[in-house]
Amino acid sequence: MFRFLLVILIFTSTLGYSQSKIDSLKAILKNSTDKTAQLEVLDGLTKELINQNSEEQEVYIRAYLRLTSSLEEYDLMASKSRFLIQYFINKNNFDKASKLCDSLLGLKALFEKENSEAHLLLKRGQLYFLEENFDYAIKDYSLSKDLFLKSGDSIFAADAYFFVAQSYFNKNIFLEAIDNYKKAQHLYEILGDDTYALLVGSEITALYTKNGFFEKAIEERQHLLQKAKEQQDFVAQTQVIGQNVVDYYKLGDYDNMNKQLDIFSKLKDSINEKYFRYYYGLIAILYKIHYQCMQGNVEAASELMVQLEQEFTKTDLTEYLETDILIAKAAYFEMVDDEKRLFPILEKFSNIKTTTRLEDQIKARGKLAEIYQQKGQLEKVIELNAINAKVKDSIYNAQKTNAFLLYQSEFEAEQKQHQIKEQASMIKQLEVEQELTRNRRNTLIGGIITFFMIAIGFFYFRNRQKIKEQAYQNILLNNKVATKTEEINELLTETIQHIKSKERIAENLQKLSNEKEGITLKSIIADLKASKADHAKLLLIKQNIEQVNFEFIKKLKNLHPELSKTDIEICSLARIGLNRKEVANLRNTSVDAVRMSRIRIKKKLNLSANQSLDDYINTL
C-alpha cells in the first residue's frame, strides 16, 4: 500500500511541477512588455504545452506566430508552425492545416534558411498523402527532399525519400518506389539509423509481394532478418517473419506458412511494446485460423475463432487489420458451411476500397456470385463477374508491366556487371601484356649488359696499362674522398657545438626568466608547457565525469543497450548540464556533429520530435 501511494505521489508531483512551470511562464508572459523577451517565454511555453499535448497549444502557438511576424523572424515562424499544422492533422482538421501551410509557404521569399520551406513542404505532402492525392504528395515530398539535401539535413532528406516512395507505392509505380526506398535506406544506414533502414527494407519486400514477386520478397527478407538479429530488434524480426507468413499463405505453401507462424508466435512474446505485442498476436491468431481451415480441423479453428472474438473487442483496429479479420472469418464460415454468417462478411469485404487484398476480394466476389446464382439473382452474378474481370485485368496489366520493368532493370544491372567483368578482364589482359613487355625489356637489358661485360673484359686485357693508370687515378680520388670526409666530420662537430650552445642559451633564458620579471619569456614557457597540462586535464575531466555519472551510465546501458559508446558519452555530458558547444569542445568536434548525434540518439530512444532529449535524460 505504501509503495502504491509513493508512486501516486511521484506521479502527481511530476504533473504538478509541469503545470507549475506552465503557470509560471504564463505569469511571466502576462507581465512582460518586451517583444524579444515575450518570444523567448512563448517558445518555452509552447514546448511545454506540445509535450503535454494540451488543447491550449493552438492559442499560444498562434500568439508565437503573430509575434514572430511582427519581429520579422520568419524562419522561427515556419519552424514553430509545423507543430500547429501537425496538431490540426491529428485532430483531422485538414482544412485548417492546409490553409496554414499555404499561407506560410506564401512567405518563402522571406525565409533565410532553406529547411524552413522544406519542413512546410513535408507537412503539406503529408496532407496530400492522407487525402490520397498522391501526385501532389510526390511533388511536395520531392521538393522538400532536394531542399533538405541542399541544407545538409540528411535525416529529414531520408524521411522525404521514404515518403516519396510510399506515395509511389500507393500508385503502384514500381521502379520509382524501389529507387526512392533504396535511397532512403542508404541514407538511414549512413546516419546509423538501423531501425528505419530495416523498416524501409521491409517496405521494399512488401512492394515485391504486391506485384506477385513472392519468392524474391522472401529471399530479400533473409538479409533483413540477419540484420535485425544482429541488432536484437525483435519488432523488426517479427515484422519480417510475419510478411513471410502472408507470402507463403498467398503461394499456397501452408507447411512453410505454419513453420514461419511458429517462429512468429514465439518472437512476438519478446517484444516489449504493448501495442506491437497485441497487434502481432492478433495476426498470429488470424493465420492460425487459415491454417486450420486448410487442414479441415474444425475444432481447432473454432477455438481460435472464440479467441479472435475476445481479442477483437479489446481495442479499435485499423481498416487493414479489420480486412484481415474478415478474410479469416470468411474462411472459417465457408469451412463450416455457415452461409448465413458468411454472406454479410463476403458482401462487406468485396466493397472495401483496398489495393492490398485484391486477390482475396476476387475470391470473395466469386463466392458471392455462386450464392446469388443459387438464389436466382443473375443480375448480381453478372455485376460481380464484371467487377472481377476488370480487377483481374488491372492486376494482370500492372504485374506484367512491373515484372517487365523489374526484369529490365535487373537485366540492365546484369549487363553493367557483365561490362564491368569484361573491363576487368581487359585490364587483366593488359597487365599480362605489360608483364610480358617488362620481361622482354629485362631480357634485352640483360643481353646488353652481358655484351658490355664481355667487351669490358676484352678491352681490359688489351689495355692493361690504361687500367693501371685508372687505378692510380682511383687512388687519388680516394684520397680526395678521405679529405672530404674529414671536412664533413669537422662540420658535424661544429654543428654539435652550435646545438649545445643553443641549449645553453635556452638554459640562460630560463635562468633569466627566474631571476627577472621577464613576463614575455614566462608566458612563452608557460604556453609551451600548457598543451601537455591541458591534455592531462582533459583526460582527468572525462574520468571524473564517468565516475560521477557511473550509476546513470549503468542505468542508460540497461534501458537502451542499442546505444553506442559515443551516444552514451554525449548523454553523460548532457546529464551534467553541458550545452552543445561545450560538448563539441570537450569531444573535439563540431556543434553540427553533436546536433546530428543527438537526433540519432532520440530516434534510438524512441523519442518524438516534440520530446526533449535533455528532459528524458534528467528523468533517469
Coordinates of C-alpha atoms in Angstrom, one line a residue:
M1 CA 0.0 0.0 0.0
F2 CA 2.8 2.4 0.9
R3 CA 4.6 1.6 -2.4
F4 CA 1.4 2.4 -4.3
L5 CA 0.9 5.7 -2.5
L6 CA 4.6 6.6 -3.2
V7 CA 4.1 6.0 -6.9
I8 CA 0.9 8.2 -6.9
L9 CA 2.8 10.9 -5.0
I10 CA 5.7 10.9 -7.5
F11 CA 3.3 10.9 -10.5
T12 CA 1.2 13.8 -9.1
S13 CA 4.2 15.8 -8.1
T14 CA 5.6 15.4 -11.6
L15 CA 2.4 16.6 -13.2
G16 CA 2.2 19.4 -10.6
Y17 CA 5.7 20.5 -11.4
S18 CA 4.9 20.6 -15.2
Q19 CA 1.7 22.5 -14.6
S20 CA 3.5 24.8 -12.2
K21 CA 6.1 25.6 -14.9
I22 CA 3.3 26.4 -17.4
D23 CA 1.6 28.7 -14.9
S24 CA 4.9 30.4 -14.2
L25 CA 5.6 31.0 -17.9
K26 CA 2.0 32.3 -18.4
A27 CA 2.5 34.8 -15.5
I28 CA 5.9 35.9 -16.9
L29 CA 4.3 36.4 -20.3
K30 CA 1.5 38.4 -18.9
N31 CA 3.8 40.8 -17.1
S32 CA 6.3 41.1 -20.0
T33 CA 6.3 44.1 -22.3
D34 CA 9.5 43.5 -24.3
K35 CA 8.7 41.6 -27.5
T36 CA 12.0 39.7 -27.6
A37 CA 11.5 38.5 -24.0
Q38 CA 7.9 37.6 -24.8
L39 CA 9.1 35.5 -27.8
E40 CA 11.5 33.6 -25.6
V41 CA 8.8 32.9 -23.0
L42 CA 6.3 31.8 -25.6
D43 CA 8.9 29.4 -27.1
G44 CA 9.3 27.7 -23.7
L45 CA 5.6 27.8 -23.0
T46 CA 4.6 26.2 -26.4
K47 CA 7.2 23.5 -26.0
E48 CA 5.6 22.5 -22.6
L49 CA 2.1 22.6 -24.0
I50 CA 3.1 20.5 -27.0
N51 CA 4.8 17.9 -24.8
Q52 CA 1.6 17.6 -22.8
N53 CA -0.5 17.6 -26.0
S54 CA -2.5 20.4 -24.4
E55 CA -5.5 21.9 -26.2
E56 CA -4.1 25.3 -25.2
Q57 CA -1.2 24.9 -27.6
E58 CA -3.2 26.3 -30.5
V59 CA -3.8 29.6 -28.7
Y60 CA -0.2 30.1 -27.7
I61 CA 1.4 28.9 -30.9
R62 CA -0.8 31.4 -32.8
A63 CA 0.4 34.1 -30.4
Y64 CA 4.0 33.0 -31.1
L65 CA 3.4 33.2 -34.9
R66 CA 1.9 36.7 -34.6
L67 CA 4.9 37.9 -32.6
T68 CA 7.5 36.4 -35.0
S69 CA 5.6 38.1 -37.8
S70 CA 5.8 41.5 -36.1
L71 CA 9.5 40.9 -35.4
E72 CA 10.1 39.7 -39.0
E73 CA 11.5 36.4 -37.6
Y74 CA 10.1 34.3 -40.5
D75 CA 12.3 31.3 -40.1
L76 CA 11.2 31.0 -36.4
M77 CA 7.6 31.3 -37.6
A78 CA 8.0 28.5 -40.1
S79 CA 9.7 26.2 -37.5
K80 CA 7.0 26.6 -34.8
S81 CA 4.1 26.4 -37.3
R82 CA 5.0 22.8 -38.0
F83 CA 3.7 21.8 -34.6
L84 CA 0.4 23.6 -35.1
I85 CA 0.0 22.0 -38.6
Q86 CA 0.6 18.6 -37.0
Y87 CA -1.9 19.4 -34.2
F88 CA -4.6 20.1 -36.8
I89 CA -3.7 16.9 -38.7
N90 CA -4.1 14.9 -35.5
K91 CA -7.5 16.5 -35.0
N92 CA -8.4 15.5 -38.6
N93 CA -8.9 19.2 -39.4
F94 CA -7.1 19.0 -42.7
D95 CA -8.7 22.3 -44.0
K96 CA -7.0 24.4 -41.2
A97 CA -3.7 22.6 -41.6
S98 CA -3.8 23.1 -45.4
K99 CA -4.6 26.9 -45.1
L100 CA -1.8 27.4 -42.6
C101 CA 0.7 25.5 -44.8
D102 CA -0.2 27.6 -47.9
S103 CA -0.2 30.9 -46.0
L104 CA 3.3 30.2 -44.6
L105 CA 4.7 28.9 -47.9
G106 CA 3.5 32.3 -49.4
L107 CA 6.2 33.8 -47.3
K108 CA 9.0 31.6 -48.5
A109 CA 10.8 34.5 -50.2
L110 CA 11.4 35.9 -46.7
F111 CA 13.0 32.7 -45.3
E112 CA 16.7 32.8 -44.8
K113 CA 17.0 29.1 -44.2
E114 CA 16.3 26.6 -46.9
N115 CA 15.0 24.0 -44.5
S116 CA 12.1 26.4 -43.4
E117 CA 10.4 25.9 -46.7
A118 CA 11.4 22.2 -46.8
H119 CA 9.6 21.4 -43.4
L120 CA 6.5 23.1 -44.6
L121 CA 6.5 21.2 -47.9
L122 CA 7.0 18.0 -45.9
K123 CA 3.8 18.8 -43.9
R124 CA 1.8 19.7 -47.0
G125 CA 3.0 16.5 -48.7
Q126 CA 1.7 14.6 -45.6
L127 CA -1.7 16.3 -46.0
Y128 CA -1.9 15.3 -49.7
F129 CA -0.9 11.8 -48.8
L130 CA -3.6 11.4 -46.2
E131 CA -6.2 12.8 -48.7
E132 CA -4.8 10.1 -51.2
N133 CA -3.8 12.9 -53.6
F134 CA -0.5 11.1 -54.3
D135 CA 0.6 13.1 -57.3
Y136 CA 0.7 16.3 -55.3
A137 CA 2.3 14.5 -52.4
I138 CA 5.1 13.2 -54.6
K139 CA 5.7 16.8 -55.9
D140 CA 5.9 18.3 -52.4
Y141 CA 8.0 15.5 -50.9
S142 CA 10.4 15.6 -53.8
L143 CA 10.9 19.4 -53.4
S144 CA 11.4 19.1 -49.7
K145 CA 13.9 16.3 -50.2
D146 CA 16.0 18.5 -52.6
L147 CA 16.0 21.4 -50.1
F148 CA 16.9 19.2 -47.2
L149 CA 19.9 17.7 -49.1
K150 CA 21.0 21.3 -50.1
S151 CA 20.8 22.5 -46.5
G152 CA 22.6 19.3 -45.1
D153 CA 19.6 18.0 -43.1
S154 CA 20.3 14.4 -44.2
I155 CA 17.9 12.8 -41.7
F156 CA 14.9 14.8 -43.0
A157 CA 16.0 14.1 -46.6
A158 CA 15.9 10.4 -45.8
D159 CA 12.4 10.8 -44.4
A160 CA 11.4 12.7 -47.6
Y161 CA 12.8 9.9 -49.8
F162 CA 10.8 7.4 -47.7
F163 CA 7.5 9.4 -48.1
V164 CA 8.0 9.8 -51.8
A165 CA 8.5 6.0 -52.1
Q166 CA 5.3 5.4 -50.0
S167 CA 3.4 7.7 -52.4
Y168 CA 4.7 5.8 -55.5
F169 CA 3.9 2.5 -53.6
N170 CA 0.3 3.5 -53.3
K171 CA 0.2 4.4 -57.0
N172 CA 2.0 1.1 -57.8
I173 CA 4.6 2.9 -59.8
F174 CA 7.1 0.2 -59.2
L175 CA 10.6 1.3 -60.2
E176 CA 10.2 4.9 -58.8
A177 CA 9.1 3.4 -55.5
I178 CA 12.0 1.0 -55.4
D179 CA 14.5 3.7 -56.3
N180 CA 13.3 6.1 -53.6
Y181 CA 13.1 3.4 -51.0
K182 CA 16.7 2.4 -51.7
K183 CA 17.9 6.0 -51.5
A184 CA 16.1 6.4 -48.1
Q185 CA 17.6 3.1 -46.9
H186 CA 21.1 4.1 -47.9
L187 CA 20.8 7.5 -46.1
Y188 CA 19.5 5.8 -42.9
E189 CA 22.4 3.4 -43.0
I190 CA 24.9 6.2 -43.4
L191 CA 23.3 8.1 -40.5
G192 CA 23.3 4.9 -38.3
D193 CA 19.5 4.8 -38.1
D194 CA 19.3 1.0 -38.3
T195 CA 15.6 0.8 -37.2
Y196 CA 14.4 3.0 -40.1
A197 CA 16.8 1.2 -42.5
L198 CA 15.1 -2.1 -41.6
L199 CA 11.7 -0.5 -42.0
V200 CA 12.5 0.7 -45.5
G201 CA 13.8 -2.8 -46.4
S202 CA 10.6 -4.3 -45.2
E203 CA 8.5 -1.9 -47.3
I204 CA 10.6 -2.9 -50.4
T205 CA 9.8 -6.5 -49.9
A206 CA 6.1 -5.6 -49.4
L207 CA 6.2 -3.9 -52.8
Y208 CA 7.6 -7.1 -54.3
T209 CA 4.8 -9.0 -52.7
K210 CA 2.2 -6.6 -54.0
N211 CA 3.4 -7.2 -57.6
G212 CA 3.5 -11.0 -57.2
F213 CA 7.3 -11.5 -56.7
F214 CA 6.7 -13.7 -53.6
E215 CA 9.9 -15.7 -53.8
K216 CA 12.0 -12.6 -54.4
A217 CA 10.4 -10.9 -51.4
I218 CA 11.1 -14.0 -49.1
E219 CA 14.7 -14.2 -50.4
E220 CA 15.3 -10.4 -49.7
R221 CA 13.9 -10.8 -46.1
Q222 CA 16.7 -13.3 -45.2
H223 CA 19.2 -10.4 -45.3
L224 CA 16.8 -8.1 -43.3
L225 CA 16.3 -10.9 -40.7
Q226 CA 20.0 -11.3 -40.3
K227 CA 20.4 -7.5 -39.7
A228 CA 17.5 -7.5 -37.2
K229 CA 19.0 -10.4 -35.3
E230 CA 22.4 -8.6 -35.1
Q231 CA 20.7 -5.5 -33.7
Q232 CA 18.4 -7.6 -31.4
D233 CA 15.4 -5.7 -32.9
F234 CA 12.5 -8.1 -32.1
V235 CA 9.9 -5.8 -33.6
A236 CA 11.7 -5.9 -37.0
Q237 CA 12.3 -9.7 -36.8
T238 CA 8.6 -10.3 -36.0
Q239 CA 7.5 -8.0 -38.9
V240 CA 9.8 -9.7 -41.4
I241 CA 8.7 -13.2 -40.3
G242 CA 5.0 -12.0 -40.4
Q243 CA 5.5 -10.9 -44.0
N244 CA 6.8 -14.4 -44.9
V245 CA 3.7 -16.0 -43.3
V246 CA 1.5 -13.9 -45.6
D247 CA 3.6 -14.7 -48.7
Y248 CA 3.6 -18.4 -48.0
Y249 CA -0.2 -18.2 -47.5
K250 CA -0.6 -16.5 -50.9
L251 CA 1.7 -19.1 -52.5
G252 CA -0.5 -21.9 -51.0
D253 CA 2.6 -23.3 -49.3
Y254 CA 0.8 -24.0 -46.0
D255 CA 3.6 -26.2 -44.5
N256 CA 6.2 -23.3 -44.7
M257 CA 3.5 -20.9 -43.6
N258 CA 2.9 -22.9 -40.4
K259 CA 6.7 -23.2 -39.7
Q260 CA 7.0 -19.4 -40.0
L261 CA 3.9 -19.0 -37.9
D262 CA 5.5 -20.9 -35.1
I263 CA 8.6 -18.6 -35.2
F264 CA 6.4 -15.6 -35.4
S265 CA 4.3 -16.6 -32.4
K266 CA 7.5 -17.0 -30.3
L267 CA 9.1 -13.8 -31.4
K268 CA 6.1 -11.6 -30.6
D269 CA 6.5 -12.5 -26.9
S270 CA 9.9 -10.9 -26.9
I271 CA 8.5 -7.5 -27.8
N272 CA 8.3 -5.0 -25.0
E273 CA 5.9 -2.6 -26.7
K274 CA 2.4 -3.5 -25.6
Y275 CA 0.7 -2.4 -28.9
F276 CA 3.1 -4.3 -31.2
R277 CA 2.7 -7.4 -29.0
Y278 CA -1.1 -7.2 -29.2
Y279 CA -1.1 -6.4 -32.9
Y280 CA 1.2 -9.3 -33.9
G281 CA -0.7 -11.6 -31.5
L282 CA -3.9 -10.9 -33.4
I283 CA -2.1 -11.6 -36.8
A284 CA -0.9 -14.9 -35.4
I285 CA -4.5 -15.9 -34.5
L286 CA -5.8 -15.0 -38.0
Y287 CA -3.2 -17.1 -39.9
K288 CA -3.6 -20.0 -37.5
I289 CA -7.3 -19.9 -38.4
H290 CA -6.3 -20.0 -42.1
Y291 CA -4.0 -23.0 -41.5
Q292 CA -6.6 -25.0 -39.5
C293 CA -9.2 -24.3 -42.2
M294 CA -6.9 -25.5 -44.9
Q295 CA -6.3 -28.7 -42.8
G296 CA -10.1 -29.0 -42.2
N297 CA -9.6 -29.0 -38.5
V298 CA -13.0 -27.6 -37.3
E299 CA -12.4 -28.0 -33.6
A300 CA -9.0 -26.2 -33.5
A301 CA -10.3 -23.4 -35.9
S302 CA -13.4 -23.0 -33.6
E303 CA -11.3 -22.5 -30.5
L304 CA -9.2 -19.9 -32.4
M305 CA -12.4 -18.1 -33.5
V306 CA -13.5 -17.8 -29.9
Q307 CA -10.1 -16.4 -29.1
L308 CA -10.3 -13.9 -32.0
E309 CA -13.7 -12.6 -30.8
Q310 CA -12.2 -12.0 -27.4
E311 CA -9.2 -10.2 -28.8
F312 CA -11.2 -8.2 -31.3
T313 CA -13.2 -6.4 -28.6
K314 CA -10.2 -5.1 -26.8
T315 CA -9.4 -2.0 -29.0
D316 CA -10.2 -0.2 -32.2
L317 CA -8.5 -1.7 -35.2
T318 CA -7.1 -0.3 -38.4
E319 CA -9.0 -0.9 -41.7
Y320 CA -6.1 -3.0 -42.9
L321 CA -6.3 -5.4 -39.9
E322 CA -10.1 -5.4 -40.0
T323 CA -9.8 -6.6 -43.6
D324 CA -7.6 -9.5 -42.5
I325 CA -10.1 -10.4 -39.8
L326 CA -12.9 -10.5 -42.4
I327 CA -10.9 -12.8 -44.6
A328 CA -10.2 -15.2 -41.7
K329 CA -13.8 -15.3 -40.7
A330 CA -14.9 -15.9 -44.2
A331 CA -12.5 -18.9 -44.4
Y332 CA -13.9 -20.3 -41.2
F333 CA -17.7 -19.9 -42.1
E334 CA -17.1 -21.3 -45.5
M335 CA -15.4 -24.4 -43.9
V336 CA -18.3 -25.0 -41.5
D337 CA -20.8 -24.2 -44.4
D338 CA -22.5 -21.4 -42.4
E339 CA -23.8 -19.4 -45.4
K340 CA -26.0 -17.1 -43.2
R341 CA -22.9 -15.7 -41.4
L342 CA -20.7 -16.0 -44.5
F343 CA -22.8 -13.9 -46.8
P344 CA -22.7 -10.5 -45.0
I345 CA -18.9 -10.8 -44.5
L346 CA -18.3 -11.5 -48.2
E347 CA -20.6 -8.6 -49.1
K348 CA -18.8 -6.2 -46.7
F349 CA -15.3 -7.3 -47.8
S350 CA -16.0 -7.2 -51.5
N351 CA -17.0 -3.5 -51.2
I352 CA -14.0 -2.3 -49.2
K353 CA -11.7 0.0 -51.1
T354 CA -8.3 -1.6 -50.8
T355 CA -5.2 -2.1 -53.1
T356 CA -3.6 -4.8 -50.8
R357 CA -6.3 -7.5 -50.8
L358 CA -7.4 -7.5 -54.4
E359 CA -6.9 -11.3 -55.0
D360 CA -8.9 -12.1 -51.8
Q361 CA -11.6 -9.7 -52.9
I362 CA -11.8 -11.5 -56.2
K363 CA -12.3 -14.8 -54.4
A364 CA -15.0 -13.2 -52.1
R365 CA -16.9 -11.8 -55.1
G366 CA -16.7 -15.3 -56.8
K367 CA -18.2 -16.9 -53.8
L368 CA -20.9 -14.2 -53.6
A369 CA -21.7 -14.8 -57.3
E370 CA -22.2 -18.5 -56.5
I371 CA -24.6 -17.7 -53.7
Y372 CA -26.5 -15.2 -55.8
Q373 CA -26.7 -17.7 -58.6
Q374 CA -28.3 -20.3 -56.3
K375 CA -30.8 -17.6 -55.3
G376 CA -31.5 -16.8 -59.0
Q377 CA -30.3 -13.2 -58.8
L378 CA -28.5 -13.3 -62.1
E379 CA -28.1 -9.5 -62.4
K380 CA -25.9 -9.6 -59.3
V381 CA -23.9 -12.5 -60.7
I382 CA -23.2 -10.6 -63.9
E383 CA -22.3 -7.4 -62.0
L384 CA -19.8 -9.3 -59.7
N385 CA -18.2 -11.2 -62.5
A386 CA -17.8 -7.9 -64.5
I387 CA -16.0 -6.3 -61.5
N388 CA -13.8 -9.3 -61.1
A389 CA -12.9 -9.3 -64.7
K390 CA -11.9 -5.6 -64.6
V391 CA -9.9 -6.1 -61.4
K392 CA -8.1 -9.2 -62.8
D393 CA -7.2 -7.2 -65.9
S394 CA -5.8 -4.3 -63.9
I395 CA -3.8 -6.7 -61.6
Y396 CA -2.5 -8.6 -64.6
N397 CA -1.5 -5.5 -66.5
A398 CA 0.1 -3.9 -63.5
Q399 CA 2.0 -7.0 -62.6
K400 CA 3.0 -7.7 -66.2
T401 CA 4.3 -4.1 -66.6
N402 CA 6.1 -4.1 -63.3
A403 CA 7.5 -7.6 -63.9
F404 CA 8.9 -6.3 -67.2
L405 CA 10.3 -3.2 -65.6
L406 CA 11.9 -5.3 -62.8
Y407 CA 13.4 -7.8 -65.2
Q408 CA 14.6 -5.0 -67.4
S409 CA 16.3 -3.2 -64.5
E410 CA 17.8 -6.5 -63.4
F411 CA 18.9 -7.2 -67.0
E412 CA 20.5 -3.8 -67.2
A413 CA 22.2 -4.3 -63.9
E414 CA 23.4 -7.7 -65.1
Q415 CA 24.7 -6.1 -68.3
K416 CA 26.5 -3.5 -66.3
Q417 CA 28.1 -6.2 -64.2
H418 CA 29.0 -8.1 -67.4
Q419 CA 30.6 -4.9 -68.8
I420 CA 32.5 -4.4 -65.5
K421 CA 33.7 -8.1 -65.7
E422 CA 34.8 -7.5 -69.4
Q423 CA 36.6 -4.4 -68.4
A424 CA 38.3 -6.2 -65.5
S425 CA 39.3 -9.0 -68.0
M426 CA 40.7 -6.4 -70.4
I427 CA 42.6 -4.8 -67.6
K428 CA 43.9 -8.2 -66.5
Q429 CA 45.0 -8.9 -70.1
L430 CA 46.7 -5.5 -70.3
E431 CA 48.5 -6.3 -67.1
V432 CA 49.7 -9.6 -68.5
E433 CA 50.9 -7.9 -71.7
Q434 CA 52.7 -5.3 -69.6
E435 CA 54.3 -8.0 -67.6
L436 CA 55.5 -9.7 -70.9
T437 CA 56.8 -6.4 -72.1
R438 CA 58.7 -5.9 -68.9
N439 CA 60.2 -9.4 -69.2
R440 CA 61.3 -8.7 -72.8
R441 CA 62.8 -5.4 -71.8
N442 CA 64.6 -7.0 -68.9
T443 CA 65.9 -9.8 -71.1
L444 CA 67.1 -7.2 -73.6
I445 CA 68.8 -5.1 -70.9
G446 CA 70.4 -8.3 -69.5
G447 CA 71.8 -9.2 -73.0
I448 CA 73.1 -5.7 -73.4
I449 CA 74.8 -5.8 -70.0
T450 CA 76.3 -9.2 -70.9
F451 CA 77.6 -7.8 -74.1
F452 CA 79.2 -4.9 -72.4
M453 CA 80.8 -7.1 -69.7
I454 CA 82.4 -9.2 -72.4
A455 CA 83.6 -6.1 -74.2
I456 CA 84.9 -4.6 -71.0
G457 CA 86.8 -7.9 -70.4
F458 CA 88.2 -7.8 -73.9
F459 CA 89.4 -4.2 -73.6
Y460 CA 90.7 -4.9 -70.1
F461 CA 93.2 -7.4 -71.3
R462 CA 94.1 -5.2 -74.3
N463 CA 94.6 -2.0 -72.3
R464 CA 96.2 -3.2 -69.1
Q465 CA 98.3 -0.2 -68.9
K466 CA 95.4 2.1 -69.1
I467 CA 93.7 0.2 -66.4
K468 CA 96.8 0.6 -64.1
E469 CA 96.6 4.4 -64.8
Q470 CA 93.0 4.3 -64.0
A471 CA 93.8 2.5 -60.7
Y472 CA 96.2 5.3 -59.9
Q473 CA 93.5 7.9 -60.6
N474 CA 91.2 6.0 -58.3
I475 CA 93.8 6.2 -55.5
L476 CA 93.9 9.9 -56.0
L477 CA 90.1 10.1 -56.0
N478 CA 90.0 8.0 -52.7
N479 CA 92.4 10.5 -51.1
K480 CA 90.1 13.3 -52.1
V481 CA 87.1 11.4 -50.6
A482 CA 89.0 10.9 -47.4
T483 CA 89.8 14.6 -47.3
K484 CA 86.1 15.5 -47.8
T485 CA 85.2 13.0 -45.1
E486 CA 87.4 14.8 -42.6
E487 CA 85.8 18.1 -43.6
I488 CA 82.3 16.7 -43.1
N489 CA 83.4 15.4 -39.6
E490 CA 84.6 18.9 -38.7
L491 CA 81.3 20.4 -39.8
L492 CA 79.4 17.8 -37.8
T493 CA 81.5 18.7 -34.7
E494 CA 80.8 22.4 -35.2
T495 CA 77.1 21.7 -35.6
I496 CA 77.0 19.8 -32.4
Q497 CA 78.7 22.6 -30.7
H498 CA 76.1 25.0 -32.1
I499 CA 73.4 22.8 -30.8
K500 CA 75.0 22.7 -27.3
S501 CA 75.4 26.5 -27.5
K502 CA 71.7 26.9 -28.2
E503 CA 70.8 24.6 -25.3
R504 CA 73.0 26.8 -23.1
I505 CA 71.2 29.9 -24.4
A506 CA 67.8 28.2 -23.6
E507 CA 69.1 27.4 -20.1
N508 CA 70.2 31.1 -19.7
L509 CA 66.8 32.3 -20.9
Q510 CA 65.2 30.0 -18.3
K511 CA 67.5 31.5 -15.6
L512 CA 66.8 35.0 -16.8
S513 CA 63.1 34.4 -16.5
N514 CA 63.6 33.1 -13.0
E515 CA 65.8 36.0 -11.9
K516 CA 63.9 38.9 -13.5
E517 CA 60.3 39.7 -14.3
G518 CA 60.5 38.6 -17.9
I519 CA 56.7 38.4 -18.4
T520 CA 57.0 37.6 -22.1
L521 CA 59.5 34.8 -21.6
K522 CA 57.4 33.3 -18.8
S523 CA 54.3 33.4 -20.9
I524 CA 56.1 31.7 -23.8
I525 CA 57.4 29.0 -21.5
A526 CA 54.0 28.6 -19.9
D527 CA 52.4 28.2 -23.3
L528 CA 54.9 25.6 -24.3
K529 CA 54.0 23.6 -21.2
A530 CA 50.3 24.2 -21.3
S531 CA 49.4 21.8 -24.1
K532 CA 50.6 18.8 -22.1
A533 CA 48.8 20.1 -19.0
D534 CA 45.6 20.7 -21.0
H535 CA 45.6 17.2 -22.4
A536 CA 46.1 15.8 -18.9
K537 CA 43.3 17.9 -17.5
L538 CA 41.0 16.8 -20.3
L539 CA 41.6 13.2 -19.5
L540 CA 41.1 13.9 -15.8
I541 CA 37.8 15.7 -16.6
K542 CA 36.5 12.7 -18.7
Q543 CA 37.4 10.3 -15.9
N544 CA 35.7 12.4 -13.3
I545 CA 32.5 12.7 -15.5
E546 CA 32.5 8.9 -15.8
Q547 CA 32.8 8.4 -12.1
V548 CA 30.1 11.0 -11.3
N549 CA 27.7 9.5 -13.8
F550 CA 28.5 5.9 -13.1
E551 CA 25.0 4.9 -11.9
F552 CA 23.4 7.0 -14.7
I553 CA 25.5 5.3 -17.4
K554 CA 24.8 1.9 -15.9
K555 CA 21.1 2.5 -16.0
L556 CA 21.2 4.0 -19.5
K557 CA 23.0 0.9 -20.9
N558 CA 20.5 -1.4 -19.2
L559 CA 17.5 0.5 -20.6
H560 CA 18.9 1.1 -24.0
P561 CA 21.6 -1.5 -25.0
E562 CA 21.4 -0.3 -28.6
L563 CA 23.2 2.9 -27.7
S564 CA 26.9 3.2 -28.9
K565 CA 29.8 4.3 -26.8
T566 CA 29.7 7.7 -28.4
D567 CA 25.9 8.0 -27.7
I568 CA 26.4 7.2 -24.0
E569 CA 29.2 9.8 -23.7
I570 CA 27.1 12.5 -25.3
C571 CA 24.2 11.6 -22.9
S572 CA 26.6 11.7 -20.0
L573 CA 27.8 15.1 -20.9
A574 CA 24.3 16.4 -21.3
R575 CA 23.4 14.9 -17.9
I576 CA 25.9 17.2 -16.1
G577 CA 24.4 20.3 -17.9
L578 CA 26.8 20.9 -20.7
N579 CA 25.4 22.6 -23.8
R580 CA 26.1 21.5 -27.4
K581 CA 29.0 23.9 -27.8
E582 CA 30.6 22.7 -24.6
V583 CA 30.1 19.1 -25.6
A584 CA 31.6 19.8 -29.0
N585 CA 34.7 21.5 -27.4
L586 CA 35.2 18.6 -24.9
R587 CA 34.9 16.0 -27.7
N588 CA 37.0 18.0 -30.2
T589 CA 34.2 18.0 -32.8
S590 CA 31.7 20.5 -34.4
V591 CA 28.4 21.7 -33.0
D592 CA 26.6 20.3 -36.1
A593 CA 28.1 16.9 -35.4
V594 CA 26.8 17.0 -31.9
R595 CA 23.3 18.0 -33.1
M596 CA 23.2 15.2 -35.6
S597 CA 24.3 12.7 -32.9
R598 CA 21.5 14.0 -30.6
I599 CA 18.9 13.5 -33.4
R600 CA 20.1 9.9 -33.9
I601 CA 20.1 9.2 -30.1
K602 CA 16.4 10.5 -29.9
K603 CA 15.4 8.0 -32.6
K604 CA 17.2 5.2 -30.8
L605 CA 15.4 6.2 -27.6
N606 CA 12.0 6.3 -29.5
L607 CA 11.6 10.0 -28.6
S608 CA 9.3 12.0 -30.8
A609 CA 10.4 15.3 -32.4
N610 CA 8.5 17.2 -29.7
Q611 CA 10.2 15.4 -26.8
S612 CA 13.4 16.9 -25.3
L613 CA 16.4 14.6 -25.0
D614 CA 17.7 16.5 -22.0
D615 CA 14.4 16.2 -20.2
Y616 CA 14.4 12.4 -20.8
I617 CA 18.0 12.1 -19.6
N618 CA 17.2 14.0 -16.4
T619 CA 14.4 11.6 -15.6
L620 CA 16.8 8.7 -15.4

